[in-house]
CSV table of N, CA and C in Angstrom, one decimal:
chain,number,residue,atom,x,y,z
G,1,MET,N,-10.2,23.6,-18.2
G,1,MET,CA,-10.5,23.3,-17.0
G,1,MET,C,-11.1,22.3,-16.4
G,2,LYS,N,-12.3,21.8,-17.3
G,2,LYS,CA,-12.9,20.6,-16.8
G,2,LYS,C,-12.2,19.6,-16.9
G,3,LYS,N,-11.3,19.3,-17.8
G,3,LYS,CA,-11.0,17.9,-17.8
G,3,LYS,C,-9.5,18.2,-16.6
G,4,ILE,N,-9.1,18.7,-16.5
G,4,ILE,CA,-8.2,19.0,-15.4
G,4,ILE,C,-9.1,18.9,-14.0
G,5,LYS,N,-10.1,19.1,-13.6
G,5,LYS,CA,-11.1,19.1,-12.5
G,5,LYS,C,-11.6,17.2,-12.3
G,6,ASN,N,-11.7,16.8,-14.1
G,6,ASN,CA,-11.9,15.6,-13.8
G,6,ASN,C,-10.7,14.3,-13.2
G,7,PHE,N,-9.9,14.8,-13.8
G,7,PHE,CA,-8.4,14.0,-13.6
G,7,PHE,C,-8.3,14.6,-12.1
G,8,GLN,N,-8.5,15.3,-11.4
G,8,GLN,CA,-8.0,15.6,-10.2
G,8,GLN,C,-9.1,14.8,-9.1
G,9,ARG,N,-10.4,14.3,-9.6
G,9,ARG,CA,-11.5,13.8,-9.2
G,9,ARG,C,-10.9,12.0,-9.4
G,10,LEU,N,-10.3,11.9,-10.2
G,10,LEU,CA,-9.8,10.3,-10.4
G,10,LEU,C,-8.5,10.4,-9.6
G,11,LEU,N,-7.8,11.5,-9.7
G,11,LEU,CA,-6.5,10.8,-9.0
G,11,LEU,C,-6.9,11.1,-7.5
G,12,ALA,N,-8.1,11.5,-6.3
G,12,ALA,CA,-8.3,11.4,-5.4
G,12,ALA,C,-8.9,10.1,-4.8
G,13,PHE,N,-9.8,9.5,-6.2
G,13,PHE,CA,-10.3,8.7,-5.9
G,13,PHE,C,-9.7,7.4,-5.8
G,14,LEU,N,-8.4,7.8,-6.7
G,14,LEU,CA,-7.2,6.7,-6.8
G,14,LEU,C,-6.3,6.7,-5.7
G,15,SER,N,-6.3,7.1,-5.1
G,15,SER,CA,-5.5,7.6,-3.8
G,15,SER,C,-6.2,6.9,-2.5
G,16,ILE,N,-7.7,7.6,-2.8
G,16,ILE,CA,-8.1,7.1,-1.4
G,16,ILE,C,-8.4,5.7,-1.5
G,17,THR,N,-8.2,5.1,-2.8
G,17,THR,CA,-8.5,3.6,-3.1
G,17,THR,C,-7.5,3.0,-2.5
G,18,GLY,N,-6.3,3.2,-3.1
G,18,GLY,CA,-4.8,2.8,-2.6
G,18,GLY,C,-4.9,3.1,-0.8
G,19,TRP,N,-5.2,4.1,-0.4
G,19,TRP,CA,-4.9,4.2,0.9
G,19,TRP,C,-5.9,3.7,2.2
G,20,SER,N,-7.0,3.2,1.6
G,20,SER,CA,-7.8,2.4,2.4
G,20,SER,C,-7.4,1.1,1.9
G,21,LEU,N,-7.1,0.1,1.3
G,21,LEU,CA,-6.6,-0.4,1.0
G,21,LEU,C,-5.2,-1.2,1.7
G,22,ALA,N,-4.5,0.1,2.2
G,22,ALA,CA,-3.1,0.4,2.8
G,22,ALA,C,-3.7,0.2,4.6
G,23,ILE,N,-4.8,0.7,4.6
G,23,ILE,CA,-5.2,0.7,6.1
G,23,ILE,C,-6.0,-0.8,6.3
G,24,TYR,N,-6.5,-1.1,5.0
G,24,TYR,CA,-6.9,-2.4,5.9
G,24,TYR,C,-6.0,-3.6,5.8
G,25,ALA,N,-5.0,-3.2,5.5
G,25,ALA,CA,-4.1,-4.5,4.8
G,25,ALA,C,-2.9,-4.6,6.5
G,26,LEU,N,-3.3,-3.3,6.8
G,26,LEU,CA,-2.7,-2.7,8.3
G,26,LEU,C,-3.6,-3.6,9.5
G,27,LEU,N,-4.7,-4.2,9.3
G,27,LEU,CA,-5.7,-4.6,10.1
G,27,LEU,C,-5.6,-6.2,10.1
G,28,ILE,N,-5.2,-6.6,8.8
G,28,ILE,CA,-5.0,-8.0,9.0
G,28,ILE,C,-3.8,-8.0,9.2
G,29,PHE,N,-2.8,-7.2,9.2
G,29,PHE,CA,-1.2,-7.9,9.1
G,29,PHE,C,-1.0,-8.9,10.4
G,30,ASP,N,-1.8,-8.3,11.7
G,30,ASP,CA,-1.6,-8.9,12.8
G,30,ASP,C,-1.8,-10.8,12.9
G,31,LYS,N,-2.7,-11.0,12.1
G,31,LYS,CA,-3.2,-12.3,11.8
G,31,LYS,C,-2.1,-13.0,11.4
G,32,ALA,N,-1.4,-12.3,10.4
G,32,ALA,CA,-0.9,-12.7,9.1
G,32,ALA,C,0.4,-13.2,8.9
G,33,ARG,N,1.0,-13.3,10.5
G,33,ARG,CA,2.4,-13.7,10.2
G,33,ARG,C,2.8,-14.1,12.1
G,34,PRO,N,3.4,-14.6,12.5
G,34,PRO,CA,4.3,-15.3,13.4
G,34,PRO,C,4.6,-14.2,14.2
G,35,ASP,N,4.9,-14.3,15.2
G,35,ASP,CA,5.8,-13.5,16.1
G,35,ASP,C,7.3,-14.3,16.0
G,36,ARG,N,8.0,-13.0,15.5
G,36,ARG,CA,9.5,-13.1,15.2
G,36,ARG,C,10.4,-13.2,16.0
G,37,ALA,N,10.4,-12.5,17.4
G,37,ALA,CA,11.6,-12.0,18.2
G,37,ALA,C,11.3,-13.1,19.4
G,38,ILE,N,11.2,-14.4,19.3
G,38,ILE,CA,10.5,-15.3,20.3
G,38,ILE,C,11.6,-15.3,21.4
G,39,GLY,N,12.7,-14.8,21.5
G,39,GLY,CA,14.0,-15.0,22.6
G,39,GLY,C,13.6,-13.6,23.5
G,40,TYR,N,13.6,-12.5,22.6
G,40,TYR,CA,13.2,-11.8,23.3
G,40,TYR,C,11.5,-11.5,24.3
G,41,TYR,N,10.7,-12.4,23.1
G,41,TYR,CA,9.4,-12.2,24.1
G,41,TYR,C,9.4,-13.0,25.1
G,42,LEU,N,10.1,-13.8,25.1
G,42,LEU,CA,10.4,-15.1,26.3
G,42,LEU,C,11.0,-14.5,27.2
G,43,SER,N,12.2,-13.4,27.4
G,43,SER,CA,12.4,-12.7,28.4
G,43,SER,C,12.4,-11.9,28.9
G,44,LYS,N,11.0,-11.2,28.3
G,44,LYS,CA,10.5,-10.3,29.0
G,44,LYS,C,8.8,-11.2,29.5
G,45,GLY,N,8.7,-12.4,29.3
G,45,GLY,CA,7.9,-13.2,30.4
G,45,GLY,C,6.0,-12.6,29.4
G,46,ALA,N,6.1,-12.0,27.8
G,46,ALA,CA,5.4,-11.9,27.5
G,46,ALA,C,4.5,-13.6,26.6
G,47,SER,N,3.7,-13.8,26.3
G,47,SER,CA,2.9,-14.9,25.4
G,47,SER,C,3.1,-14.5,24.2
G,48,VAL,N,3.8,-16.0,23.3
G,48,VAL,CA,3.9,-16.0,22.0
G,48,VAL,C,3.2,-16.9,20.9
G,49,ARG,N,3.1,-15.8,19.8
G,49,ARG,CA,2.2,-16.8,19.2
G,49,ARG,C,3.0,-17.4,18.0
G,50,LEU,N,2.7,-18.6,17.9
G,50,LEU,CA,3.3,-19.7,16.7
G,50,LEU,C,3.2,-19.7,15.6
G,51,ALA,N,1.5,-19.6,15.5
G,51,ALA,CA,1.1,-20.1,14.2
G,51,ALA,C,0.3,-19.0,13.8
G,52,TRP,N,-0.2,-18.7,12.6
G,52,TRP,CA,-0.2,-17.7,11.9
G,52,TRP,C,-1.8,-18.3,10.5
G,53,ASP,N,-2.0,-17.8,10.4
G,53,ASP,CA,-3.0,-17.7,9.0
G,53,ASP,C,-2.8,-17.8,7.8
G,54,PRO,N,-2.3,-18.9,7.2
G,54,PRO,CA,-1.7,-18.9,6.0
G,54,PRO,C,-2.8,-18.0,5.0
G,55,ILE,N,-4.1,-18.7,5.4
G,55,ILE,CA,-4.8,-17.4,4.1
G,55,ILE,C,-4.8,-15.9,4.2
G,56,GLN,N,-4.7,-15.6,5.0
G,56,GLN,CA,-4.5,-14.2,5.6
G,56,GLN,C,-3.5,-14.0,4.9
G,57,THR,N,-2.3,-14.8,4.7
G,57,THR,CA,-0.9,-13.9,5.0
G,57,THR,C,-0.5,-13.6,3.3
G,58,VAL,N,-1.9,-15.0,2.2
G,58,VAL,CA,-1.8,-14.6,0.9
G,58,VAL,C,-2.5,-13.9,0.7
G,59,GLN,N,-3.8,-13.0,1.2
G,59,GLN,CA,-4.6,-12.1,1.1
G,59,GLN,C,-4.2,-11.0,1.4
G,60,LEU,N,-3.2,-10.9,2.5
G,60,LEU,CA,-2.6,-9.7,2.8
G,60,LEU,C,-1.5,-9.3,1.2
G,61,GLU,N,-0.8,-10.2,1.0
G,61,GLU,CA,0.1,-10.4,0.1
G,61,GLU,C,-0.4,-9.8,-1.5
G,62,TYR,N,-1.8,-10.3,-1.6
G,62,TYR,CA,-2.4,-9.7,-2.7
G,62,TYR,C,-3.0,-7.9,-2.2
G,63,ILE,N,-3.1,-7.6,-1.5
G,63,ILE,CA,-3.8,-6.6,-1.0
G,63,ILE,C,-2.5,-5.8,-0.9
G,64,ILE,N,-1.3,-5.9,-0.8
G,64,ILE,CA,-0.5,-4.5,-1.2
G,64,ILE,C,0.4,-5.0,-2.1
G,65,TRP,N,0.5,-5.7,-3.1
G,65,TRP,CA,0.5,-5.4,-4.4
G,65,TRP,C,-0.6,-4.8,-5.0
G,66,ALA,N,-1.9,-4.6,-4.7
G,66,ALA,CA,-2.7,-4.3,-5.4
G,66,ALA,C,-2.4,-2.4,-5.0
G,67,CYS,N,-1.8,-2.4,-3.5
G,67,CYS,CA,-1.7,-1.1,-3.6
G,67,CYS,C,-1.0,-0.6,-4.4
G,68,ALA,N,-0.2,-1.2,-4.7
G,68,ALA,CA,1.4,-1.2,-5.3
G,68,ALA,C,0.9,-0.9,-6.9
G,69,ALA,N,-0.2,-1.4,-7.4
G,69,ALA,CA,-0.5,-1.3,-8.6
G,69,ALA,C,-1.4,-0.2,-9.1
G,70,ILE,N,-2.1,0.2,-7.7
G,70,ILE,CA,-3.1,1.5,-8.0
G,70,ILE,C,-2.0,2.4,-7.9
G,71,SER,N,-0.5,2.5,-6.6
G,71,SER,CA,-0.5,3.8,-7.1
G,71,SER,C,0.7,3.8,-7.8
G,72,PHE,N,1.1,3.2,-8.6
G,72,PHE,CA,1.9,2.8,-9.7
G,72,PHE,C,0.3,4.2,-11.2
G,73,VAL,N,-0.3,3.4,-11.1
G,73,VAL,CA,-1.3,3.6,-11.8
G,73,VAL,C,-1.5,5.4,-11.8
G,74,SER,N,-1.4,5.8,-10.6
G,74,SER,CA,-2.4,7.0,-10.2
G,74,SER,C,-0.7,8.0,-10.1
G,75,LEU,N,0.4,7.6,-10.1
G,75,LEU,CA,1.3,7.6,-10.4
G,75,LEU,C,2.1,8.3,-12.0
G,76,ALA,N,1.6,7.5,-12.8
G,76,ALA,CA,1.6,7.5,-14.0
G,76,ALA,C,0.9,8.4,-14.4
G,77,PHE,N,-0.4,8.6,-14.0
G,77,PHE,CA,-1.5,9.7,-14.5
G,77,PHE,C,-0.9,10.8,-13.8
G,78,ASN,N,-0.5,11.1,-12.6
G,78,ASN,CA,0.1,13.0,-11.9
G,78,ASN,C,1.5,12.9,-12.5
G,79,TYR,N,2.2,12.0,-13.3
G,79,TYR,CA,3.3,12.4,-13.9
G,79,TYR,C,2.9,12.9,-15.3
G,80,TYR,N,2.1,12.2,-16.2
G,80,TYR,CA,1.7,13.0,-17.3
G,80,TYR,C,0.7,14.1,-17.3
G,81,PHE,N,0.0,14.2,-16.1
G,81,PHE,CA,-0.7,15.5,-16.8
G,81,PHE,C,0.3,16.8,-15.8
G,82,ALA,N,1.2,16.3,-14.9
G,82,ALA,CA,1.7,17.8,-14.3
G,82,ALA,C,2.5,18.3,-15.7
G,83,HIS,N,2.8,17.3,-16.2
G,83,HIS,CA,3.9,18.0,-17.2
G,83,HIS,C,2.8,18.4,-18.6
G,84,HIS,N,1.7,18.1,-18.4
G,84,HIS,CA,1.1,18.6,-19.3
G,84,HIS,C,-0.3,19.8,-19.6
G,85,SER,N,0.0,19.9,-18.2
G,85,SER,CA,-0.8,21.1,-17.5
G,85,SER,C,-0.3,21.8,-16.3
G,86,LYS,N,-1.4,23.0,-16.1
G,86,LYS,CA,-0.6,23.5,-14.7
G,86,LYS,C,-0.6,22.9,-13.1
G,87,MET,N,-1.3,21.5,-13.6
G,87,MET,CA,-1.2,20.9,-12.1
G,87,MET,C,-0.1,20.4,-11.5
G,88,GLY,N,0.0,20.3,-10.3
G,88,GLY,CA,1.5,20.0,-9.9
G,88,GLY,C,1.6,18.2,-9.3
G,89,TYR,N,2.9,17.8,-8.5
G,89,TYR,CA,3.0,16.7,-8.5
G,89,TYR,C,1.9,16.8,-7.0
G,90,TRP,N,1.1,15.3,-6.8
G,90,TRP,CA,1.0,14.7,-5.5
G,90,TRP,C,1.9,14.2,-4.5
G,91,PHE,N,2.2,14.4,-3.4
G,91,PHE,CA,3.3,14.0,-2.6
G,91,PHE,C,2.5,12.3,-2.3
G,92,ASN,N,1.1,12.1,-1.7
G,92,ASN,CA,1.3,11.0,-0.9
G,92,ASN,C,1.0,9.8,-2.3
G,93,ILE,N,1.2,9.7,-3.5
G,93,ILE,CA,1.2,8.7,-4.5
G,93,ILE,C,2.4,8.3,-4.7
G,94,PRO,N,3.7,8.9,-4.3
G,94,PRO,CA,4.6,8.2,-4.4
G,94,PRO,C,5.1,7.5,-2.8
G,95,LEU,N,4.7,8.2,-2.2
G,95,LEU,CA,4.7,7.6,-0.8
G,95,LEU,C,4.0,6.6,-0.6
G,96,LEU,N,2.7,6.1,-0.5
G,96,LEU,CA,2.1,5.2,-1.1
G,96,LEU,C,2.6,3.8,-2.2
G,97,LEU,N,3.3,4.0,-3.0
G,97,LEU,CA,4.1,3.7,-3.9
G,97,LEU,C,5.0,2.7,-2.8
G,98,LEU,N,5.7,3.5,-2.3
G,98,LEU,CA,7.2,3.2,-1.9
G,98,LEU,C,6.9,2.0,-0.9
G,99,SER,N,5.9,2.5,0.2
G,99,SER,CA,5.6,1.7,1.4
G,99,SER,C,5.0,0.5,0.6
G,100,SER,N,4.1,0.3,0.1
G,100,SER,CA,3.5,-0.3,-0.5
G,100,SER,C,4.3,-1.5,-1.4
G,101,VAL,N,5.3,-1.1,-2.0
G,101,VAL,CA,6.4,-1.8,-2.7
G,101,VAL,C,7.3,-2.3,-1.6
G,102,ALA,N,7.7,-2.2,-0.5
G,102,ALA,CA,8.6,-2.2,0.4
G,102,ALA,C,8.3,-3.1,1.1
G,103,ALA,N,6.9,-3.3,1.5
G,103,ALA,CA,6.0,-4.0,2.5
G,103,ALA,C,5.7,-5.4,1.6
G,104,GLY,N,5.4,-5.1,0.1
G,104,GLY,CA,5.1,-6.3,-0.4
G,104,GLY,C,6.1,-7.1,-0.9
G,105,LEU,N,7.6,-6.5,-0.9
G,105,LEU,CA,9.0,-7.5,-1.2
G,105,LEU,C,8.8,-8.0,0.1
G,106,TYR,N,8.7,-7.5,1.4
G,106,TYR,CA,8.8,-7.9,2.6
G,106,TYR,C,8.0,-9.1,3.1
G,107,ILE,N,7.0,-9.1,2.5
G,107,ILE,CA,5.8,-10.2,2.5
G,107,ILE,C,6.5,-11.5,1.7
G,108,THR,N,6.9,-10.8,0.7
G,108,THR,CA,6.8,-12.3,-0.4
G,108,THR,C,8.2,-12.8,-0.3
G,109,PHE,N,9.8,-12.2,0.4
G,109,PHE,CA,10.6,-12.9,0.6
G,109,PHE,C,10.9,-12.9,2.2
G,110,VAL,N,10.8,-12.4,2.8
G,110,VAL,CA,10.4,-12.6,4.1
G,110,VAL,C,9.4,-13.4,5.1
G,111,ILE,N,8.4,-13.1,5.1
G,111,ILE,CA,7.5,-14.1,5.6
G,111,ILE,C,7.2,-15.5,5.1
């Protein structure tokens, strides 16, 4: 029983770390990319930012791929222990993996 308790703490730590990195990535996302729909912004009279910080763009990409790696490791632990104990699956781990992989692919190939 103590082994399951320790494993749940490990999963909680990995989940909190992954989601914290994802929230930090959302905080720096605005400065790490240019405005995309320039015609739309100009037709609505909004100011357009044409430059962005390329250093923060690379940092954002690393943070998002770190979130994906942490969530993949956490998903592997969760899958293993769910099959070898009575502990169930955690829903937030695949959600973080899916969102971080999608964001990482978007930043890598689109921005």
